[in-house]
Coordinates of C-alpha atoms and ligand atoms in Angstrom, one line a residue:
M1 CA 23.1 11.3 6.3
E2 CA 19.4 11.7 7.1
H3 CA 17.8 11.3 3.7
W4 CA 18.6 9.1 0.8
N5 CA 17.8 11.6 -1.9
A6 CA 18.6 14.6 0.2
E7 CA 17.9 17.4 -2.4
L8 CA 14.4 16.3 -3.6
E9 CA 13.3 15.0 -0.2
S10 CA 13.8 18.4 1.4
M11 CA 12.8 20.7 -1.5
P12 CA 9.6 22.6 -1.0
W13 CA 6.8 20.4 -2.4
R14 CA 5.6 23.0 -4.8
D15 CA 9.1 23.2 -6.4
V16 CA 9.2 19.4 -6.6
E17 CA 5.9 19.5 -8.5
R18 CA 7.3 22.1 -10.9
W19 CA 10.4 20.1 -11.5
Q20 CA 8.3 17.0 -12.1
A21 CA 6.1 18.9 -14.6
T22 CA 9.2 19.7 -16.7
Q23 CA 10.2 16.0 -16.5
V24 CA 6.7 15.0 -17.7
D25 CA 6.9 17.5 -20.6
A26 CA 10.3 16.2 -21.7
F27 CA 9.0 12.6 -21.4
L28 CA 5.7 12.7 -23.3
P29 CA 6.6 13.3 -27.0
A30 CA 8.8 10.3 -27.2
L31 CA 6.3 8.2 -25.2
R32 CA 3.5 9.0 -27.8
A33 CA 5.9 7.8 -30.5
R34 CA 6.8 4.6 -28.7
S35 CA 3.5 3.6 -27.1
P36 CA 0.5 2.9 -29.3
L37 CA -1.6 3.1 -26.1
Y38 CA -0.5 6.7 -25.4
A39 CA -0.7 7.6 -29.1
R40 CA -4.3 6.6 -28.9
L41 CA -5.1 8.2 -25.5
H42 CA -3.4 11.5 -26.1
G43 CA -4.2 11.8 -29.8
A44 CA -2.2 13.8 -32.3
A45 CA -2.4 17.1 -30.4
S46 CA 0.6 16.4 -28.2
P47 CA 0.1 19.4 -25.9
R48 CA 3.0 20.8 -23.9
V49 CA 3.1 20.4 -20.2
A50 CA 4.4 23.7 -19.0
D51 CA 2.8 23.5 -15.6
L52 CA 0.4 21.5 -13.3
A53 CA -2.7 22.9 -15.1
D54 CA -1.4 21.5 -18.4
L55 CA -0.8 18.1 -16.8
R56 CA -4.3 18.1 -15.4
A57 CA -5.7 18.5 -18.9
L58 CA -4.2 15.2 -19.9
P59 CA -6.6 12.2 -19.9
F60 CA -6.4 9.6 -17.2
T61 CA -5.2 6.0 -17.7
T62 CA -7.3 3.3 -16.1
K63 CA -6.7 -0.4 -15.3
D64 CA -9.0 -1.2 -18.2
D65 CA -6.7 0.7 -20.6
L66 CA -3.8 -1.4 -19.4
R67 CA -5.8 -4.6 -19.8
T68 CA -6.8 -3.6 -23.4
A69 CA -3.2 -2.7 -24.1
Q70 CA -2.0 -6.1 -22.8
D71 CA -4.6 -7.8 -25.0
A72 CA -2.8 -6.5 -28.0
A73 CA 0.3 -8.6 -27.1
S74 CA 2.1 -10.4 -29.9
A75 CA 5.3 -12.3 -30.4
G76 CA 7.1 -9.0 -31.3
A77 CA 5.6 -7.2 -28.4
P78 CA 4.7 -9.6 -25.6
F79 CA 3.7 -6.7 -23.2
G80 CA 1.2 -5.3 -25.7
A81 CA 0.4 -1.8 -26.9
N82 CA 2.3 -0.1 -24.0
Q83 CA 5.5 -2.0 -24.2
G84 CA 7.4 1.2 -25.2
V85 CA 10.7 -0.5 -26.1
P86 CA 11.9 -3.4 -28.2
S87 CA 11.9 -6.7 -26.5
S88 CA 15.7 -6.8 -26.7
A89 CA 15.8 -3.8 -24.2
I90 CA 13.7 -5.6 -21.6
V91 CA 15.6 -7.3 -18.8
Q92 CA 12.7 -8.3 -16.4
A93 CA 9.0 -9.0 -16.4
L94 CA 6.9 -8.4 -13.3
S95 CA 3.3 -9.6 -12.7
S96 CA 0.4 -8.3 -10.7
S97 CA -0.8 -10.6 -7.9
G98 CA -3.8 -11.6 -10.0
T99 CA -6.0 -11.9 -7.0
T100 CA -8.7 -9.7 -8.7
G101 CA -8.7 -11.2 -12.1
R102 CA -6.1 -12.3 -14.6
P103 CA -2.6 -10.9 -13.9
L104 CA -1.2 -7.9 -15.7
Y105 CA 2.5 -7.9 -16.7
Y106 CA 5.0 -5.1 -16.5
A107 CA 8.3 -4.8 -18.3
L108 CA 11.6 -3.3 -17.0
T109 CA 14.6 -2.1 -18.9
A110 CA 18.0 -2.0 -17.2
R111 CA 17.4 1.7 -16.5
D112 CA 13.9 0.9 -15.1
V113 CA 15.5 -1.6 -12.7
E114 CA 17.9 1.1 -11.6
T115 CA 15.1 3.7 -11.0
F116 CA 13.0 1.1 -9.1
T117 CA 15.9 0.1 -7.0
D118 CA 16.8 3.7 -6.1
A119 CA 13.2 4.7 -5.4
I120 CA 12.6 1.7 -3.2
A121 CA 15.8 2.2 -1.3
T122 CA 14.6 5.8 -0.6
V123 CA 11.5 4.3 1.0
W124 CA 13.4 1.7 3.0
F125 CA 15.8 4.4 4.2
A126 CA 13.0 6.7 5.3
A127 CA 11.6 3.6 7.1
G128 CA 14.8 3.4 9.1
I129 CA 16.6 0.5 7.4
R130 CA 20.4 1.0 7.4
S131 CA 23.4 -0.8 6.0
D132 CA 24.0 -2.7 9.3
D133 CA 20.5 -4.2 9.2
V134 CA 20.0 -7.9 8.5
V135 CA 16.6 -7.9 6.7
A136 CA 14.2 -10.9 6.4
H137 CA 12.3 -10.4 3.1
L138 CA 9.2 -12.5 3.5
V139 CA 7.4 -12.0 0.1
G140 CA 7.7 -15.4 -1.4
L141 CA 7.1 -14.6 -5.1
P142 CA 10.1 -13.0 -7.0
M143 CA 7.9 -12.0 -9.9
V144 CA 5.4 -9.9 -8.1
A145 CA 6.1 -6.2 -7.4
G146 CA 7.0 -6.9 -3.8
G147 CA 9.5 -9.6 -4.8
L148 CA 12.7 -8.9 -6.6
P149 CA 12.3 -5.1 -6.7
Y150 CA 12.1 -5.0 -2.9
A151 CA 15.1 -7.3 -2.6
D152 CA 17.1 -4.9 -4.9
G153 CA 16.1 -2.0 -2.7
F154 CA 17.5 -3.6 0.4
R155 CA 20.8 -4.5 -1.3
R156 CA 21.1 -1.0 -2.6
L157 CA 21.1 0.4 1.0
G158 CA 23.8 -2.0 1.8
A159 CA 21.6 -4.0 4.2
T160 CA 22.1 -7.8 4.4
L161 CA 19.3 -9.4 2.4
C162 CA 17.9 -12.7 3.7
W163 CA 15.2 -13.7 1.3
L164 CA 13.3 -16.1 3.4
G165 CA 9.9 -15.7 1.8
G166 CA 8.8 -19.0 0.3
F167 CA 10.1 -21.2 3.1
P168 CA 7.6 -22.7 5.6
T169 CA 6.9 -20.5 8.6
D170 CA 8.8 -22.6 11.1
R171 CA 11.9 -22.5 9.0
I172 CA 11.6 -18.7 8.6
L173 CA 11.4 -18.3 12.4
R174 CA 14.5 -20.5 12.9
E175 CA 16.5 -18.9 10.2
M176 CA 15.7 -15.4 11.5
R177 CA 17.4 -16.3 14.8
H178 CA 20.4 -18.0 13.2
L179 CA 21.0 -15.1 10.9
R180 CA 20.4 -12.5 13.7
V181 CA 17.7 -10.8 11.6
T182 CA 17.2 -7.2 12.8
A183 CA 14.5 -6.1 10.4
L184 CA 11.5 -7.8 8.8
L185 CA 9.4 -7.0 5.8
A186 CA 6.0 -8.7 5.9
T187 CA 2.3 -8.2 5.6
T188 CA 0.6 -6.6 8.6
S189 CA -1.1 -10.0 9.2
F190 CA 2.2 -11.8 9.5
A191 CA 3.6 -9.3 11.9
L192 CA 0.4 -9.6 14.0
H193 CA 0.6 -13.4 13.8
L194 CA 4.2 -13.2 15.1
A195 CA 3.4 -10.8 17.9
E196 CA 0.4 -12.8 19.1
K197 CA 1.6 -16.4 18.7
G198 CA 5.0 -15.6 20.1
D199 CA 8.0 -17.3 18.6
E200 CA 8.5 -20.7 20.3
V201 CA 10.0 -22.2 17.2
G202 CA 12.6 -19.4 17.1
S203 CA 13.3 -19.7 20.9
E204 CA 14.1 -23.3 20.5
T205 CA 17.3 -22.3 18.7
G206 CA 18.5 -20.9 22.0
I207 CA 19.5 -17.6 20.2
A208 CA 17.9 -14.4 21.4
S209 CA 15.8 -12.5 18.9
C210 CA 17.5 -9.4 17.4
L211 CA 14.3 -8.2 15.6
R212 CA 13.7 -4.5 16.2
K213 CA 12.3 -3.1 13.0
V214 CA 9.2 -4.2 11.1
I215 CA 8.1 -2.8 7.7
G216 CA 4.5 -3.7 7.0
G217 CA 2.4 -3.3 4.0
G218 CA 0.5 -5.1 1.3
E219 CA -2.8 -4.4 3.1
P220 CA -4.1 -1.4 5.0
G221 CA -4.3 -1.6 8.8
L222 CA -1.0 -0.6 10.2
A223 CA -2.2 3.0 10.4
Q224 CA -4.6 1.7 13.1
P225 CA -3.1 2.7 16.5
A226 CA -4.6 -0.3 18.4
L227 CA -3.1 -2.8 15.9
R228 CA 0.2 -0.9 16.0
R229 CA 0.4 -1.1 19.8
R230 CA -0.3 -4.8 19.7
I231 CA 2.5 -5.5 17.2
A232 CA 5.1 -3.1 18.6
G233 CA 4.4 -4.3 22.2
G234 CA 4.4 -8.0 21.3
L235 CA 7.7 -7.8 19.5
A236 CA 9.6 -5.2 21.5
L237 CA 10.2 -3.1 18.4
T238 CA 12.0 0.2 18.0
H239 CA 10.6 0.8 14.4
L240 CA 7.2 -0.1 13.0
R241 CA 6.7 1.5 9.7
E242 CA 3.9 1.2 7.1
T243 CA 4.7 1.3 3.4
M244 CA 2.6 1.3 0.2
G245 CA 3.2 1.0 -3.5
L246 CA 1.4 -0.2 -6.6
G247 CA 2.5 -2.9 -9.0
D248 CA 1.2 -0.9 -12.0
V249 CA 3.4 2.1 -11.1
M250 CA 6.2 1.4 -8.6
P251 CA 6.2 -1.4 -6.0
S252 CA 6.9 0.9 -3.1
M253 CA 6.5 4.7 -3.1
W254 CA 5.1 5.6 0.3
G255 CA 6.7 5.0 3.6
E256 CA 6.7 6.2 7.2
C257 CA 9.6 8.1 8.8
E258 CA 10.5 8.1 12.5
V259 CA 7.4 10.1 13.3
E260 CA 5.4 7.0 12.4
D261 CA 2.2 8.9 11.6
G262 CA 1.3 8.7 7.9
M263 CA 3.4 7.8 4.9
H264 CA 5.7 10.2 3.0
F265 CA 5.9 10.1 -0.8
N266 CA 9.4 8.9 -1.5
A267 CA 9.4 8.3 -5.2
Q268 CA 9.5 11.9 -6.3
R269 CA 12.6 11.5 -8.5
Y270 CA 10.7 9.1 -10.8
V271 CA 7.0 9.4 -10.2
M272 CA 4.6 12.3 -9.9
V273 CA 1.6 11.9 -7.7
E274 CA -1.7 13.8 -7.8
L275 CA -4.8 13.8 -5.6
V276 CA -8.2 13.8 -7.4
D277 CA -11.8 13.7 -6.6
P278 CA -12.8 10.0 -7.2
E279 CA -16.2 11.0 -8.6
S280 CA -15.4 13.9 -10.9
G281 CA -11.7 13.4 -11.5
A282 CA -11.1 17.0 -10.6
A283 CA -7.6 17.8 -9.1
L284 CA -7.6 18.4 -5.4
P285 CA -5.0 20.4 -3.4
W286 CA -2.7 18.7 -0.9
R287 CA -4.1 20.0 2.4
E288 CA -4.2 18.5 5.8
G289 CA -7.4 16.5 6.4
G290 CA -8.2 16.4 2.6
S291 CA -8.8 13.1 0.9
G292 CA -9.1 11.7 -2.6
E293 CA -7.8 9.1 -5.1
L294 CA -4.1 8.9 -5.8
V295 CA -3.1 9.3 -9.5
Y296 CA 0.4 8.6 -10.7
T297 CA 2.7 9.5 -13.7
T298 CA 5.9 7.5 -14.2
F299 CA 7.9 10.1 -16.1
A300 CA 11.2 8.2 -15.9
R301 CA 9.9 4.8 -17.0
E302 CA 11.1 3.3 -20.3
A303 CA 8.9 0.2 -20.6
T304 CA 5.2 0.0 -19.7
P305 CA 5.0 3.6 -18.3
V306 CA 1.7 5.2 -17.1
V307 CA 0.5 8.8 -17.3
R308 CA -2.2 10.0 -14.9
Y309 CA -2.9 6.5 -13.8
R310 CA -6.0 6.1 -11.6
S311 CA -4.8 3.9 -8.7
R312 CA -8.2 3.4 -7.1
D313 CA -6.4 3.9 -3.8
H314 CA -8.1 6.5 -1.6
A315 CA -5.9 8.5 0.8
E316 CA -6.3 11.0 3.6
V317 CA -3.7 13.7 4.0
V318 CA -2.3 13.5 7.5
A319 CA 0.2 16.4 7.3
L320 CA 2.2 18.6 4.9
R321 CA 5.1 19.3 7.3
C322 CA 7.2 16.8 9.2
A323 CA 9.8 16.9 12.0
C324 CA 12.0 14.6 9.9
G325 CA 12.5 17.5 7.3
R326 CA 10.9 15.6 4.4
T327 CA 8.6 17.9 2.4
S328 CA 6.4 15.4 0.7
P329 CA 2.8 15.0 2.0
R330 CA 2.1 12.4 4.6
I331 CA -0.9 10.2 3.9
R332 CA -2.9 7.3 5.3
C333 CA -4.6 4.9 2.9
I334 CA -8.4 4.8 3.6
G335 CA -9.2 2.0 1.2
R336 CA -9.6 0.9 -2.4
T337 CA -12.5 1.8 -4.7
D338 CA -12.7 -2.0 -5.4
D339 CA -13.4 -2.6 -1.7
M340 CA -16.0 0.1 -1.3
L341 CA -19.5 -1.0 -0.2
I342 CA -22.7 0.9 -0.7
Y343 CA -25.1 1.1 2.3
K344 CA -28.4 2.6 1.3
G345 CA -26.8 4.6 -1.5
M346 CA -23.9 5.8 0.6
N347 CA -20.3 4.8 0.1
V348 CA -18.5 3.2 3.0
F349 CA -15.1 1.6 3.2
P350 CA -14.9 -1.6 5.3
T351 CA -11.6 -0.2 6.8
A352 CA -13.5 2.8 8.1
I353 CA -15.8 0.5 10.1
R354 CA -12.8 -1.6 11.3
D355 CA -10.8 1.5 12.3
L356 CA -13.6 3.0 14.2
V357 CA -14.4 -0.1 16.2
A358 CA -10.8 -1.0 16.9
E359 CA -10.0 2.5 18.2
R360 CA -13.2 3.2 20.1
F361 CA -13.4 -0.2 21.7
A362 CA -9.6 -0.8 22.2
G363 CA -9.0 -3.1 25.1
R364 CA -12.5 -4.5 24.9
V365 CA -12.3 -6.0 21.4
E366 CA -9.3 -7.2 19.3
P367 CA -8.0 -4.9 16.6
L368 CA -9.4 -7.0 13.7
L369 CA -12.8 -7.8 12.6
R370 CA -14.7 -9.3 9.7
L371 CA -17.5 -8.1 7.5
W372 CA -19.8 -10.6 5.7
K373 CA -21.2 -10.4 2.2
T374 CA -23.8 -12.8 0.9
G375 CA -22.1 -13.2 -2.5
R376 CA -18.7 -12.4 -4.0
E377 CA -20.2 -9.7 -6.2
Q378 CA -22.3 -8.0 -3.4
V379 CA -21.5 -4.3 -3.1
R380 CA -24.9 -2.9 -2.1
F381 CA -26.5 -3.4 1.3
D382 CA -30.0 -2.3 2.3
D383 CA -30.0 -4.3 5.6
A384 CA -27.5 -4.2 8.4
I385 CA -24.0 -5.4 7.4
A386 CA -23.0 -8.5 9.4
V387 CA -19.8 -7.9 11.4
D388 CA -17.9 -10.3 13.6
V389 CA -15.6 -8.9 16.3
E390 CA -13.5 -10.7 19.0
A391 CA -13.9 -9.8 22.7
S392 CA -10.5 -9.3 24.3
T393 CA -11.6 -10.9 27.6
P394 CA -14.3 -13.5 28.3
L395 CA -17.8 -12.0 28.7
V396 CA -21.0 -13.1 30.3
A397 CA -24.1 -13.0 28.1
A398 CA -25.4 -9.7 29.4
A399 CA -22.0 -7.9 28.9
R400 CA -21.8 -9.4 25.5
A401 CA -25.2 -8.1 24.5
A402 CA -24.4 -4.6 25.9
L403 CA -21.1 -4.6 23.9
V404 CA -23.0 -5.5 20.7
R405 CA -25.4 -2.6 21.2
E406 CA -22.6 -0.1 22.0
I407 CA -20.6 -1.0 18.8
E408 CA -23.7 -0.9 16.6
D409 CA -24.7 2.5 18.0
A410 CA -21.2 3.9 17.6
V411 CA -20.9 2.9 14.0
R412 CA -24.4 4.2 13.2
A413 CA -23.7 7.5 14.9
Q414 CA -20.3 8.0 13.3
L415 CA -20.7 6.5 9.8
Q416 CA -24.5 6.4 9.4
V417 CA -24.2 2.7 8.6
R418 CA -26.2 0.0 10.4
I419 CA -24.2 -3.1 11.3
A420 CA -25.3 -6.3 13.0
V421 CA -22.5 -7.3 15.4
T422 CA -21.6 -10.8 16.6
V423 CA -19.1 -10.9 19.5
L424 CA -16.9 -13.9 19.3
D425 CA -14.4 -15.1 21.9
R426 CA -10.8 -14.1 21.5
G427 CA -9.2 -16.1 18.7
G428 CA -12.6 -16.8 17.1
L429 CA -11.8 -15.2 13.8
P430 CA -9.6 -17.2 11.4
R431 CA -6.0 -15.9 11.3
S432 CA -3.7 -16.1 8.3
A433 CA 0.0 -15.7 8.3
Y434 CA -0.3 -14.0 4.9
K435 CA -3.3 -11.6 4.7
N436 CA -6.4 -11.6 6.9
A437 CA -9.6 -11.0 4.8
L438 CA -11.5 -8.0 6.2
V439 CA -14.5 -8.9 4.0
A440 CA -15.6 -12.5 3.5
V441 CA -18.5 -14.2 1.8
R442 CA -21.1 -16.2 3.7
E443 CA -23.9 -17.8 1.6
P444 CA -27.3 -17.0 3.2
Ligands
LIG743 ZN1 8.6 12.6 8.3

């Protein structure tokens, strides 16, 4: 078997979208009856969704809508105005990470757990995980989207789940050797940390590492070739696959196949995805090289569903065909609206600066850097943006100054953004085993 959900994964994408529109049409009338949020958003008109054009006429749902809906929580409906089912039908609560404000909660019925599990298994299968894999699941919090749902997905495939997340790093490294772990799910930062620091702790067990597959996610960066080479080379991997999901919608929906060049959409049985212009909200076609914001509709969800949800994730379409036979578009995540900076009135993603520098200066600078803001809320820059990079090899003062100029010129020429570079020695940027902050705050 090459695909987990063979029929939908290989059906022409246009036909998948048509099938999804019929699912949305069947889903909406009951949703409006069950969810005060959607009764309000969609009004009494209850239009039919016969095709994509009808779908695109429906209003968007935003994070603010979900927050307002949650604010209406009561003892009878703890998940608020979008609970959708009686509390007795809910078997699990999930929480957003809460790193950008107070957490949002999501509810799952038994059927929702089933759809999550199958969709996530589809992503893991595309990412090359098989039933003979022994998987170290390193997300430490069961209640977040990447917690229990990810674990369920691995078990559904028949892989051996080793939920090591939450143990101290040294213990994780030892347990991975003892359990003969073949695959690892971790943030990109953790994989990099492992590749760079080596695994002396694991080696002390006297057991050779069996690790060959890494699934990375939780932060963009794995699409960057320089970083990918560093991790894959440092760990002798056969598989290095990026995945992406969204707690508000489905914890994992996108995942790379063996081509390892952009993530396929693998949740087509349960979730519809659209690409829209982030400014105007107008629908955009899936075409190679195109980019826009991802918008999701969970047409199979019973509790806390979303219709045309603005993810604030910006993606670039890498390809519409693939050697693996999957028909869903392949994308790369460019960044989040929340991370966007404005330089002299122009939008720029910190990831765009990082990717340009890491790729253009590969071998001379390390594939990670840090942008500095002067305050947590700073979005606008009129002066050059301060950026720290790490030199890969020791440099004398003149070479260092030349490198600074080259990087500043390259970013200015390519992105029309002025940056002020400081070149640090290798290891000069703080590393974290969890997530490395691309943007940090330095008081002036
Ligand atoms: Zn593929």
